[in-house]
CSV table of C-alpha atoms in Angstrom, one decimal:
chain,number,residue,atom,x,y,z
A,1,UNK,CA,115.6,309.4,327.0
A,2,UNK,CA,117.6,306.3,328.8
A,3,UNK,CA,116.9,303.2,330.4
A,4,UNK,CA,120.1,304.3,332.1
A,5,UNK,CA,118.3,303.8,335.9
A,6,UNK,CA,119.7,300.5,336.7
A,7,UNK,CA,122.1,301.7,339.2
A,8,UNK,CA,120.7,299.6,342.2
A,9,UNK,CA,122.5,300.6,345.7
A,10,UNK,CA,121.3,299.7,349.2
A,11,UNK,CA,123.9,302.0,350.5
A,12,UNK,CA,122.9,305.5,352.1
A,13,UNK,CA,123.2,308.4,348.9
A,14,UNK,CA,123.2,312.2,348.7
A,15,UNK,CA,121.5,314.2,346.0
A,16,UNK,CA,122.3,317.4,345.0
A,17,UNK,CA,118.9,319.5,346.3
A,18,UNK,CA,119.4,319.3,350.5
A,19,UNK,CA,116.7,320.6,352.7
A,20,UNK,CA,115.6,319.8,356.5
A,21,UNK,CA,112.7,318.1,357.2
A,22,UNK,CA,111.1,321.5,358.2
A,23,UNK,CA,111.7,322.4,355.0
A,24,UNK,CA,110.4,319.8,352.7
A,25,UNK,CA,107.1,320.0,355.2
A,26,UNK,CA,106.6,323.6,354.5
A,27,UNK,CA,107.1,323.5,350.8
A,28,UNK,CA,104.9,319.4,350.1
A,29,UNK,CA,101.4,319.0,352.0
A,30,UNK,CA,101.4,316.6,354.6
A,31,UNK,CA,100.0,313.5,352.1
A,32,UNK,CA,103.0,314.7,349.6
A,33,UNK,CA,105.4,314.7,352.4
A,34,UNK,CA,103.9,311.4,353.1
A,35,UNK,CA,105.1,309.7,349.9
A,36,UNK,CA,107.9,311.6,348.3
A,37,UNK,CA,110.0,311.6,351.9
A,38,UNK,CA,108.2,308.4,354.2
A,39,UNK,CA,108.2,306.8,350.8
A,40,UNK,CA,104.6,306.1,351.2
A,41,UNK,CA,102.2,305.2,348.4
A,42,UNK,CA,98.6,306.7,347.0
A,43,UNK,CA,95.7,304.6,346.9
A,44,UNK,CA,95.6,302.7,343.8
A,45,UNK,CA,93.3,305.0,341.5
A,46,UNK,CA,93.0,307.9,343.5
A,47,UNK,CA,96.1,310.1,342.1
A,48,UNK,CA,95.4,313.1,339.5
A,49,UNK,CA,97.4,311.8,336.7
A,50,UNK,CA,96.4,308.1,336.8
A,51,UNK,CA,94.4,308.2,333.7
A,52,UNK,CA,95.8,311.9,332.6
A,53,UNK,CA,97.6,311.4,329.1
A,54,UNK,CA,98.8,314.8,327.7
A,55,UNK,CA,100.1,315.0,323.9
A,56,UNK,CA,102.8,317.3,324.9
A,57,UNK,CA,104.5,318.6,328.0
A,58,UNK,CA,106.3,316.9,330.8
A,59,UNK,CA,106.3,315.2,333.9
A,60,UNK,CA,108.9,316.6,337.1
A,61,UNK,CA,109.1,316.2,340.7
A,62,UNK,CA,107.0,317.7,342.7
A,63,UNK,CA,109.6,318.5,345.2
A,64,UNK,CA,112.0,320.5,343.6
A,65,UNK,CA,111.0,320.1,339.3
A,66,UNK,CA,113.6,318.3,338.1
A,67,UNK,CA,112.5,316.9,334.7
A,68,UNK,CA,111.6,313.7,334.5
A,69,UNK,CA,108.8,311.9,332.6
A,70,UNK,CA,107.7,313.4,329.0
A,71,UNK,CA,103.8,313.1,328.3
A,72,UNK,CA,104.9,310.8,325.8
A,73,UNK,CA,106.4,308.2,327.9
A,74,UNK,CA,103.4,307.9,329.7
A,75,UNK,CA,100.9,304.6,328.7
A,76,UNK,CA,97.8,303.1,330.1
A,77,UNK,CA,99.1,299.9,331.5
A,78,UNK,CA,95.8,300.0,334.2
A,79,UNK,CA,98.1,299.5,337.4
A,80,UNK,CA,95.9,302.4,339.2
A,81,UNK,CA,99.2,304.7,338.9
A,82,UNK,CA,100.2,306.7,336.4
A,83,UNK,CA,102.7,304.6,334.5
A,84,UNK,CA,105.9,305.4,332.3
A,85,UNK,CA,108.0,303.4,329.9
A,86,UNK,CA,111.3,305.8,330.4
A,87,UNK,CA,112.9,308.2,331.8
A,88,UNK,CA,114.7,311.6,331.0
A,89,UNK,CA,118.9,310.6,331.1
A,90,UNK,CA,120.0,311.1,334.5
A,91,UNK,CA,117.0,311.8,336.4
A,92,UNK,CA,116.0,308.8,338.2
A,93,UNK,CA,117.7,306.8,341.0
A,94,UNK,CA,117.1,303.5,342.1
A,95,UNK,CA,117.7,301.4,345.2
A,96,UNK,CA,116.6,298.2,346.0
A,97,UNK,CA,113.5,298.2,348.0
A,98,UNK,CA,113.2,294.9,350.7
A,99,UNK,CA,110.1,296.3,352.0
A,100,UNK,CA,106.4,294.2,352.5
A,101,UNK,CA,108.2,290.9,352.3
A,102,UNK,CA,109.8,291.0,348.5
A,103,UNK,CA,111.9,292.8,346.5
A,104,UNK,CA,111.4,295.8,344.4
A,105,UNK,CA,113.1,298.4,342.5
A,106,UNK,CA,112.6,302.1,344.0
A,107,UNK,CA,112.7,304.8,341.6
A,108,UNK,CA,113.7,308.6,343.3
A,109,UNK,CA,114.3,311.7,341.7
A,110,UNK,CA,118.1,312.1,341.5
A,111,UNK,CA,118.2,315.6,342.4
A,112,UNK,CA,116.3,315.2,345.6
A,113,UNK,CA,115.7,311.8,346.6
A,114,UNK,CA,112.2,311.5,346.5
A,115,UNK,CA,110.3,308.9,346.0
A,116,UNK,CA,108.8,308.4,342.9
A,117,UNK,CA,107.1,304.8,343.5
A,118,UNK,CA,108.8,301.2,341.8
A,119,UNK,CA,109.9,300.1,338.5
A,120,UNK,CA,109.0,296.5,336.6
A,121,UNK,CA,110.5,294.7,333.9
A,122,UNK,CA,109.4,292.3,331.7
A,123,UNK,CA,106.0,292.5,331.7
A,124,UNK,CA,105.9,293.4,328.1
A,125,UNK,CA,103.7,296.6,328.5
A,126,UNK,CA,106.1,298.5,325.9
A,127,UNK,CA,109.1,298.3,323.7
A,128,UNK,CA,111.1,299.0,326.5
A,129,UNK,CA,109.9,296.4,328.5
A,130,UNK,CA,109.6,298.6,331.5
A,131,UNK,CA,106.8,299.9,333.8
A,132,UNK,CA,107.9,302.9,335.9
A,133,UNK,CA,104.6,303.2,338.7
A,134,UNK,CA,104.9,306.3,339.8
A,135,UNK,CA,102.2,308.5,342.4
A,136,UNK,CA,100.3,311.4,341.2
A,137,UNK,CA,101.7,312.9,344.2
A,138,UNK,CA,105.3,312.6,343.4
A,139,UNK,CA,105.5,314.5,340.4
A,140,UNK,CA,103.8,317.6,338.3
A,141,UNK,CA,103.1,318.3,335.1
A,142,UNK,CA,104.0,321.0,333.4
A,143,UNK,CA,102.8,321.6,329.6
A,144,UNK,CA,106.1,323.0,328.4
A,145,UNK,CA,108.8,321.4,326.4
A,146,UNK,CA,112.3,319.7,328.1
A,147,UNK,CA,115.0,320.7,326.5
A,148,UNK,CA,115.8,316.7,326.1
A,149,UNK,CA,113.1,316.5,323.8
């Protein structure tokens, strides 16, 4: 695991996994397409792994299932997302988000660029200090082990 994320760019970035728009809407549905590529967000309460807390397994994208999350990093901090205190080494990207009038931290997956949701600090949730909100609809579980763990 590392708190490694804090790469903060507001300049335009490529990721490995490339597909058209065609593409990503024939693989997501149209309300996954709406979040992970319009960087859209799920109700507050509404997504399928806001209060899901697995012992074991593994959260990835839902795009392409690059590993992200493990079920252990997950905590009920009672945002109405599902909520993680850190990520898998490499696997998130961040870019600063100027959206709604203030400014937040964007977490994507760093193999395809979706969005994942926003990331807070110091609200003292965790020992890491860190609140990774994420949509259901960004990411699947899978109840396999990560080879990081």
């Amino acid at each position: 695991f590392a708190n490694s994320f804090r790469k903060f760019t507001t300049t335009p970035m490529s990721f490995p996994v490339q597909k058209s728009e065609e593409e990503w809407k024939s693989k997501l549905t149209g309300e996954e397409f709406d979040v992970i590529r319009n960087k859209g967000t799920e109700r507050a309460g509404t997504g399928e792994y806001n209060k899901y807390y697995p012992k074991k397994g593994f959260f990835k994208c839902r795009a392409c299932e690059n590993p992200l999350y493990s079920a252990a990093a997950k905590f009920n901090s009672g945002c109405g997302w599902p909520a993680f205190d850190k990520c898998y080494k490499g696997s998130i990207t961040t870019d600063i988000d100027d959206s709604f009038g203030r400014r937040r931290i964007e977490i994507m997956c760093s193999q395809c660029g979706g969005h994942l949701g926003h990331v807070f600090e110091g609200e003292k949730f965790t020992d890491t200090n860190e609140r990774h909100c994420v949509n259901s609809l960004s990411v699947k579980f899978d109840k396999g082990s990560h080879k990081a763990e």
